[in-house]
Coordinates of C-alpha atoms and ligand atoms in Angstrom, one line a residue:
M35 CA -87.9 178.3 31.0
K36 CA -87.1 174.5 30.8
T37 CA -83.6 173.4 30.1
M38 CA -82.7 170.8 26.9
M39 CA -79.7 169.0 27.4
T40 CA -78.3 167.3 24.5
Q41 CA -75.7 165.4 22.6
P42 CA -73.7 167.8 19.7
T43 CA -75.1 166.2 16.4
P44 CA -75.6 168.3 13.3
E45 CA -79.5 169.4 13.9
S46 CA -79.1 169.9 18.1
I47 CA -75.6 172.6 16.7
R48 CA -78.3 174.1 14.2
Q49 CA -80.5 174.7 16.4
A50 CA -78.1 175.8 19.8
A51 CA -77.2 178.6 16.9
Q52 CA -81.0 179.7 15.7
I53 CA -80.9 180.7 19.5
I54 CA -77.9 183.0 19.3
R55 CA -79.1 184.5 16.5
D56 CA -82.9 185.2 17.8
G57 CA -80.7 186.5 20.6
G58 CA -81.0 183.5 23.3
V59 CA -77.7 182.6 25.7
V60 CA -76.3 178.6 24.6
G61 CA -74.2 176.5 27.6
F62 CA -71.9 174.8 25.1
P63 CA -68.3 172.8 25.2
T64 CA -64.8 174.3 24.8
E65 CA -62.1 172.7 25.2
T66 CA -61.3 174.4 28.8
V67 CA -64.6 175.1 30.4
Y68 CA -68.4 175.4 29.1
G69 CA -69.1 179.1 28.3
L70 CA -72.6 180.2 27.8
G71 CA -72.4 182.0 24.8
G72 CA -74.3 184.8 22.9
D73 CA -73.4 186.9 20.5
A74 CA -71.1 188.8 20.6
L75 CA -72.4 191.8 18.5
S76 CA -75.2 192.2 19.7
G77 CA -75.8 194.2 23.4
E78 CA -78.5 193.1 24.1
A79 CA -77.4 189.2 23.9
A80 CA -73.9 190.6 26.4
K81 CA -76.8 191.9 29.2
R82 CA -79.2 188.5 28.5
I83 CA -75.7 186.2 29.6
F84 CA -74.3 188.4 32.3
E85 CA -77.8 188.1 33.8
A86 CA -78.4 184.2 33.5
K87 CA -74.6 184.0 34.7
G88 CA -75.8 186.4 38.0
R89 CA -72.3 188.9 37.3
P90 CA -71.3 192.3 37.7
G91 CA -71.8 194.3 34.0
D92 CA -68.2 195.7 34.8
N93 CA -66.2 192.3 33.1
P94 CA -66.2 192.0 30.3
L95 CA -66.5 189.1 28.0
I96 CA -64.3 187.4 25.8
V97 CA -65.5 187.1 21.7
H98 CA -65.1 183.3 20.6
I99 CA -64.2 183.1 16.6
A100 CA -63.7 180.1 14.2
S101 CA -61.5 181.1 12.2
L102 CA -58.6 183.3 12.0
S103 CA -59.6 184.6 8.8
E104 CA -62.6 186.7 11.3
I105 CA -61.1 188.8 13.8
D106 CA -59.7 191.5 11.8
P107 CA -63.5 193.5 11.7
L108 CA -63.3 192.5 15.3
I109 CA -60.6 194.8 15.7
E110 CA -58.6 198.3 15.4
G111 CA -56.4 198.3 12.6
E112 CA -53.7 195.4 12.3
M113 CA -53.7 192.5 14.6
P114 CA -49.7 193.1 16.1
E115 CA -46.5 191.1 15.3
M116 CA -46.6 189.6 18.4
A117 CA -50.3 188.2 18.0
R118 CA -50.4 187.0 14.9
K119 CA -47.1 185.0 15.5
L120 CA -48.9 183.5 18.8
A121 CA -52.0 183.0 16.8
E122 CA -49.9 180.6 14.6
A123 CA -47.9 178.9 17.4
Y124 CA -51.5 177.8 19.7
W125 CA -54.3 179.0 17.7
P126 CA -57.2 176.9 18.6
G127 CA -56.9 176.4 21.8
P128 CA -56.8 177.6 25.3
L129 CA -55.6 181.1 24.8
T130 CA -57.4 184.8 24.7
M131 CA -55.4 187.5 23.6
I132 CA -56.7 191.0 24.4
M133 CA -56.3 193.8 21.6
K134 CA -58.4 197.6 20.8
K135 CA -61.7 196.2 20.2
S136 CA -63.1 198.0 16.7
S137 CA -66.7 199.7 17.0
L138 CA -68.6 196.0 15.9
I139 CA -68.4 195.1 19.8
P140 CA -70.7 196.8 21.4
D141 CA -69.4 197.7 24.7
E142 CA -72.1 195.9 26.7
V143 CA -69.4 192.5 25.8
S144 CA -65.9 194.6 26.0
A145 CA -67.4 196.4 29.6
G146 CA -66.9 199.8 29.0
L147 CA -63.5 199.7 27.3
K148 CA -61.2 199.6 24.6
T149 CA -60.4 196.4 24.4
V150 CA -61.7 193.3 23.7
G151 CA -60.4 189.5 24.7
I152 CA -60.3 186.6 21.1
R153 CA -59.7 183.1 21.6
L154 CA -60.0 180.4 18.7
P155 CA -61.4 177.7 21.2
A156 CA -60.2 174.1 19.7
N157 CA -63.3 172.4 20.8
E158 CA -64.9 171.1 17.5
T159 CA -68.7 171.9 18.9
A160 CA -68.0 175.2 19.5
R161 CA -66.1 176.2 16.1
A162 CA -68.8 174.2 14.6
L163 CA -71.6 176.6 16.4
I164 CA -69.3 178.9 16.0
R165 CA -69.6 178.7 11.8
E166 CA -73.7 177.8 11.8
A167 CA -74.8 180.7 14.1
G168 CA -72.6 182.8 11.5
R169 CA -71.1 185.4 14.4
P170 CA -68.5 185.6 17.5
I171 CA -69.6 184.3 19.9
A172 CA -69.3 186.5 23.1
A173 CA -69.1 183.9 26.2
P174 CA -68.1 183.3 29.6
S175 CA -67.6 180.0 31.7
A176 CA -71.2 178.4 32.3
N177 CA -70.8 179.0 36.1
R178 CA -73.1 181.4 38.0
S179 CA -71.0 183.3 39.1
G180 CA -69.5 182.6 42.1
R181 CA -69.3 179.0 41.6
P182 CA -66.5 177.2 39.5
S183 CA -66.8 177.0 36.2
P184 CA -67.8 173.9 34.9
T185 CA -66.0 171.4 33.0
T186 CA -69.0 169.2 32.8
A187 CA -72.8 170.0 31.1
K188 CA -74.0 168.8 34.4
H189 CA -72.0 171.4 36.4
V190 CA -73.8 173.6 33.8
L191 CA -77.3 172.5 35.0
D192 CA -76.4 171.9 37.7
D193 CA -76.0 175.8 37.9
M194 CA -78.2 177.5 35.1
D195 CA -81.6 174.8 35.0
G196 CA -84.2 176.5 34.4
R197 CA -82.1 180.1 32.6
I198 CA -81.5 178.7 29.9
P199 CA -82.7 177.2 26.8
M200 CA -80.2 174.0 26.0
I201 CA -76.9 172.4 26.5
L202 CA -75.0 171.0 24.4
D203 CA -72.9 168.0 26.1
G204 CA -69.6 167.7 24.7
G205 CA -68.2 165.7 27.6
A206 CA -65.7 166.4 30.2
S207 CA -63.2 170.3 29.0
E208 CA -59.7 168.7 28.4
V209 CA -57.9 171.4 30.1
G210 CA -60.2 171.6 32.5
L211 CA -58.9 175.3 34.1
E212 CA -59.7 178.9 31.4
S213 CA -58.0 179.9 28.8
T214 CA -55.1 182.3 28.9
V215 CA -55.1 185.9 29.3
L216 CA -52.8 187.7 27.9
D217 CA -52.5 191.5 27.4
V218 CA -50.5 191.9 23.2
T219 CA -51.1 195.3 23.6
G220 CA -48.2 196.6 24.9
E221 CA -44.5 195.5 24.1
I222 CA -44.4 192.7 26.0
P223 CA -47.0 190.2 26.3
R224 CA -48.4 190.4 29.2
V225 CA -50.5 187.2 31.4
L226 CA -53.7 188.4 33.2
R227 CA -54.8 185.3 34.0
P228 CA -53.4 182.0 33.9
G229 CA -53.8 178.8 32.1
G230 CA -53.2 176.5 29.5
V231 CA -50.8 178.3 27.3
T232 CA -47.9 178.4 30.3
P233 CA -45.7 181.5 29.9
E234 CA -43.2 179.1 29.1
M235 CA -45.2 178.6 26.1
I236 CA -45.4 182.0 25.5
A237 CA -41.9 183.0 25.5
A238 CA -40.8 180.2 23.5
V239 CA -42.8 182.3 20.6
A240 CA -42.5 186.0 20.9
G241 CA -38.5 186.3 23.2
K242 CA -40.6 188.1 26.1
V243 CA -43.6 187.6 28.9
E244 CA -44.3 188.9 32.1
V245 CA -46.5 188.1 34.5
D246 CA -49.1 189.8 35.8
G247 CA -47.9 190.3 39.7
T248 CA -52.0 189.5 40.9
V249 CA -52.0 186.0 39.8
M250 CA -50.2 184.8 42.8
R251 CA -51.6 187.6 45.1
P252 CA -55.4 189.1 46.5
L253 CA -55.3 192.3 44.9
R254 CA -54.0 195.2 47.4
E255 CA -56.6 197.9 49.2
G256 CA -57.2 200.8 46.6
E257 CA -55.6 198.7 43.7
R258 CA -56.9 199.3 40.1
P259 CA -57.2 195.8 37.9
I260 CA -55.8 195.2 35.4
S261 CA -58.0 192.6 34.0
P262 CA -61.6 193.4 35.6
G263 CA -62.2 190.0 36.8
T264 CA -59.3 189.6 39.1
K265 CA -61.0 192.9 40.9
Y266 CA -64.8 190.5 42.0
R267 CA -63.6 187.3 44.8
H268 CA -64.1 184.9 42.5
Y269 CA -65.3 181.5 43.2
A270 CA -65.0 180.6 46.9
P271 CA -65.8 177.4 49.0
E272 CA -68.2 177.3 52.0
G273 CA -65.6 175.8 54.0
D274 CA -62.3 176.7 54.4
L275 CA -59.4 176.4 52.4
T276 CA -55.4 176.3 53.3
I277 CA -52.6 175.4 50.9
V278 CA -49.8 173.7 52.2
Q279 CA -46.7 173.7 50.3
G280 CA -43.1 171.9 50.2
E281 CA -41.4 168.4 50.6
E282 CA -43.7 165.5 50.7
K283 CA -44.0 164.3 54.3
A284 CA -43.6 167.8 56.3
V285 CA -46.4 168.5 54.4
A286 CA -48.3 165.8 54.9
E287 CA -47.2 165.5 58.8
S288 CA -48.4 169.6 58.6
I289 CA -51.4 168.7 57.2
C290 CA -52.6 165.5 59.3
G291 CA -51.8 168.1 62.7
M292 CA -54.9 170.9 61.5
Y293 CA -57.1 168.1 59.8
D294 CA -56.4 166.5 63.3
G295 CA -57.6 169.5 65.1
F296 CA -61.3 168.8 64.2
E297 CA -63.8 166.6 65.0
K298 CA -65.5 167.1 62.2
D299 CA -66.1 168.3 58.0
A300 CA -62.6 168.1 57.1
A301 CA -61.0 166.8 54.7
I302 CA -57.8 167.0 52.6
L303 CA -57.5 167.3 48.4
A304 CA -54.3 165.2 47.6
L305 CA -52.8 164.5 44.7
P306 CA -52.8 160.7 43.8
G307 CA -50.8 158.2 44.6
H308 CA -49.9 160.9 47.8
E309 CA -53.5 159.0 49.6
H310 CA -51.4 156.5 52.1
L311 CA -49.6 158.9 53.4
Y312 CA -52.9 160.4 55.1
G313 CA -53.8 156.7 57.5
V314 CA -58.2 156.8 57.1
R315 CA -58.3 160.4 57.2
R316 CA -61.2 161.9 53.9
V317 CA -58.9 162.4 50.7
Y318 CA -60.1 163.6 48.0
T319 CA -57.9 163.0 45.6
L320 CA -56.1 165.8 42.5
G321 CA -56.6 164.3 39.4
T322 CA -56.0 160.3 38.5
D323 CA -52.2 160.0 37.1
G324 CA -50.4 162.8 39.1
S325 CA -49.3 164.9 36.0
V326 CA -50.0 168.1 36.6
E327 CA -52.7 167.9 33.4
S328 CA -54.8 165.8 35.1
A329 CA -55.1 167.7 38.2
A330 CA -55.8 170.5 36.2
A331 CA -58.8 168.5 34.4
G332 CA -59.6 167.3 38.0
L333 CA -59.2 170.5 39.9
F334 CA -62.8 172.5 39.9
A335 CA -64.7 169.5 40.0
A336 CA -63.4 168.3 43.5
L337 CA -63.7 172.2 44.3
R338 CA -67.7 171.2 43.6
L339 CA -67.4 167.3 44.6
L340 CA -66.1 169.3 48.6
D341 CA -69.2 171.9 48.0
D342 CA -72.3 169.7 48.2
E343 CA -70.3 167.5 50.9
K344 CA -69.7 170.5 53.2
M345 CA -67.1 169.8 53.7
A346 CA -66.1 173.1 56.0
H347 CA -62.5 172.5 56.8
I348 CA -60.4 171.5 53.4
F349 CA -55.9 171.2 53.4
S350 CA -55.0 171.0 50.4
E351 CA -50.9 169.6 48.4
A352 CA -49.8 172.2 46.8
V353 CA -48.2 172.0 43.4
P354 CA -45.5 173.7 41.8
A355 CA -46.0 176.2 40.5
D356 CA -44.6 176.1 37.0
G357 CA -46.0 175.2 33.3
L358 CA -48.9 175.1 33.9
G359 CA -49.0 174.6 37.6
L360 CA -48.9 178.2 38.0
A361 CA -52.7 178.0 36.3
V362 CA -54.1 175.1 39.2
M363 CA -51.8 177.6 41.4
N364 CA -53.6 180.4 40.6
R365 CA -56.4 179.3 40.8
L366 CA -56.6 177.5 44.1
G367 CA -54.9 180.1 45.1
R368 CA -57.9 182.7 45.5
A369 CA -60.2 179.2 46.0
A370 CA -57.7 180.4 49.1
A371 CA -58.1 183.4 49.5
F372 CA -53.9 183.3 48.8
H373 CA -53.7 181.2 52.5
I374 CA -50.6 179.2 51.6
V375 CA -48.4 177.5 55.2
N376 CA -45.2 176.7 53.9
V377 CA -43.4 174.3 55.9
Ligands
TXA1137 O1 -61.4 179.7 29.0 C1 -62.3 181.2 29.1 O2 -61.6 181.6 28.4 C2 -63.4 180.5 29.2 C3 -64.5 179.6 27.8 C4 -65.9 179.9 27.6 O3 -63.4 179.7 26.5 N1 -64.1 181.3 29.3 C5 -63.7 182.2 30.4 O4 -64.9 183.0 30.6 O5 -63.3 182.0 31.0 P1 -65.2 184.2 31.8 O6 -65.4 186.3 31.0 O7 -64.7 183.7 32.7 O8 -63.4 185.6 31.8 C6 -62.4 186.1 31.5 C7 -61.8 186.9 31.8 C8 -61.9 187.4 33.2 O9 -61.8 187.8 34.2 C9 -62.1 188.7 32.6 O10 -61.5 190.3 32.9 C10 -61.4 189.0 30.8 O11 -60.8 187.7 30.8 N2 -61.2 189.9 30.3 C11 -62.0 189.6 29.9 N3 -61.9 190.8 28.6 C12 -60.9 191.8 29.1 C13 -60.7 192.9 28.5 N4 -60.5 192.7 27.3 N5 -59.3 193.1 29.0 C14 -58.4 193.1 30.3 N6 -59.5 191.3 30.3 C15 -60.0 190.8 30.2
MG1138 MG1 -65.3 182.9 34.4

């Protein structure tokens, strides 16, 4: 199969929507990361998505809609009051809410669960594609299983060339990390995966929020995951990654010490502005301006680059784990198998 990469125009969006209506799969931009989209009401389409991704079939897909009015047929009963308030506040945007699913959602999409994650993305191309397809779109991140999520169309092509017919190139994803996954089936909303809509933002609307314990630690032996995605070893770089946390100068000193123990293939992941702390050592920057937003937007591209350049020993500065920093540290922590050194 030849993979066509093209700018989103009314014509190319119509073409992509036709592929989806015919049961196929396309790469498309969202504000979080690129998605691998197929008909969310078709079990066959879901199977094609799993196949293109190389993903185990027991990890559910999230379902994307283009307007709030499309949600009712997809869920069982009424949307919980708290979910409605959160939708008013943060949709369209990087928030996926887990609710009880209706029988319209095939078991292949929900991976046999009785719930479904639903998201209304902010990206205009994504919404135009859903409208044009005339149905909700199931989409995981468009990486091959085990790779960092793609934040550019080029990343999607690197992973999916020859596996899907078409990629819509909408430029770099603004948020750069996957959406917040929030379970709203209980009394208190529970963050299963942190993202652009932070726990602080959720608490501001819902009054309360819980963050699942697995967000900042690996699953324990025999522990049953609430979100199936957490049981898989997610992206892990080829090299070993160590995160160092503490006061700026102490962090730099510790990283330099560890780095100098290796003769080659060592690299440092640091916030911009910190390069001078590392002298002539090999530094990759996390984002462009030192803000946590920019670190989030640049993280996956930096991890892909470190893999491409075959760095074997990577030492990363930590970012404060509040607000969006929690999502950055969750992804970085998982990439490091939660090997975090406090200094
Ligand atoms: O930002 C995003 O969410 C991107 C873009 C394309 O929208 N999509 C994405 O999908 O990241 P994916 O499949 O890579 O991650 C979805 C996560 C998985 O960890 C999955 O286990 C979890 O959400 N999830 C999906 N449905 C669930 C459910 N019913 N209950 C619990 N967790 C669920
Ligand atoms: Mg993913």
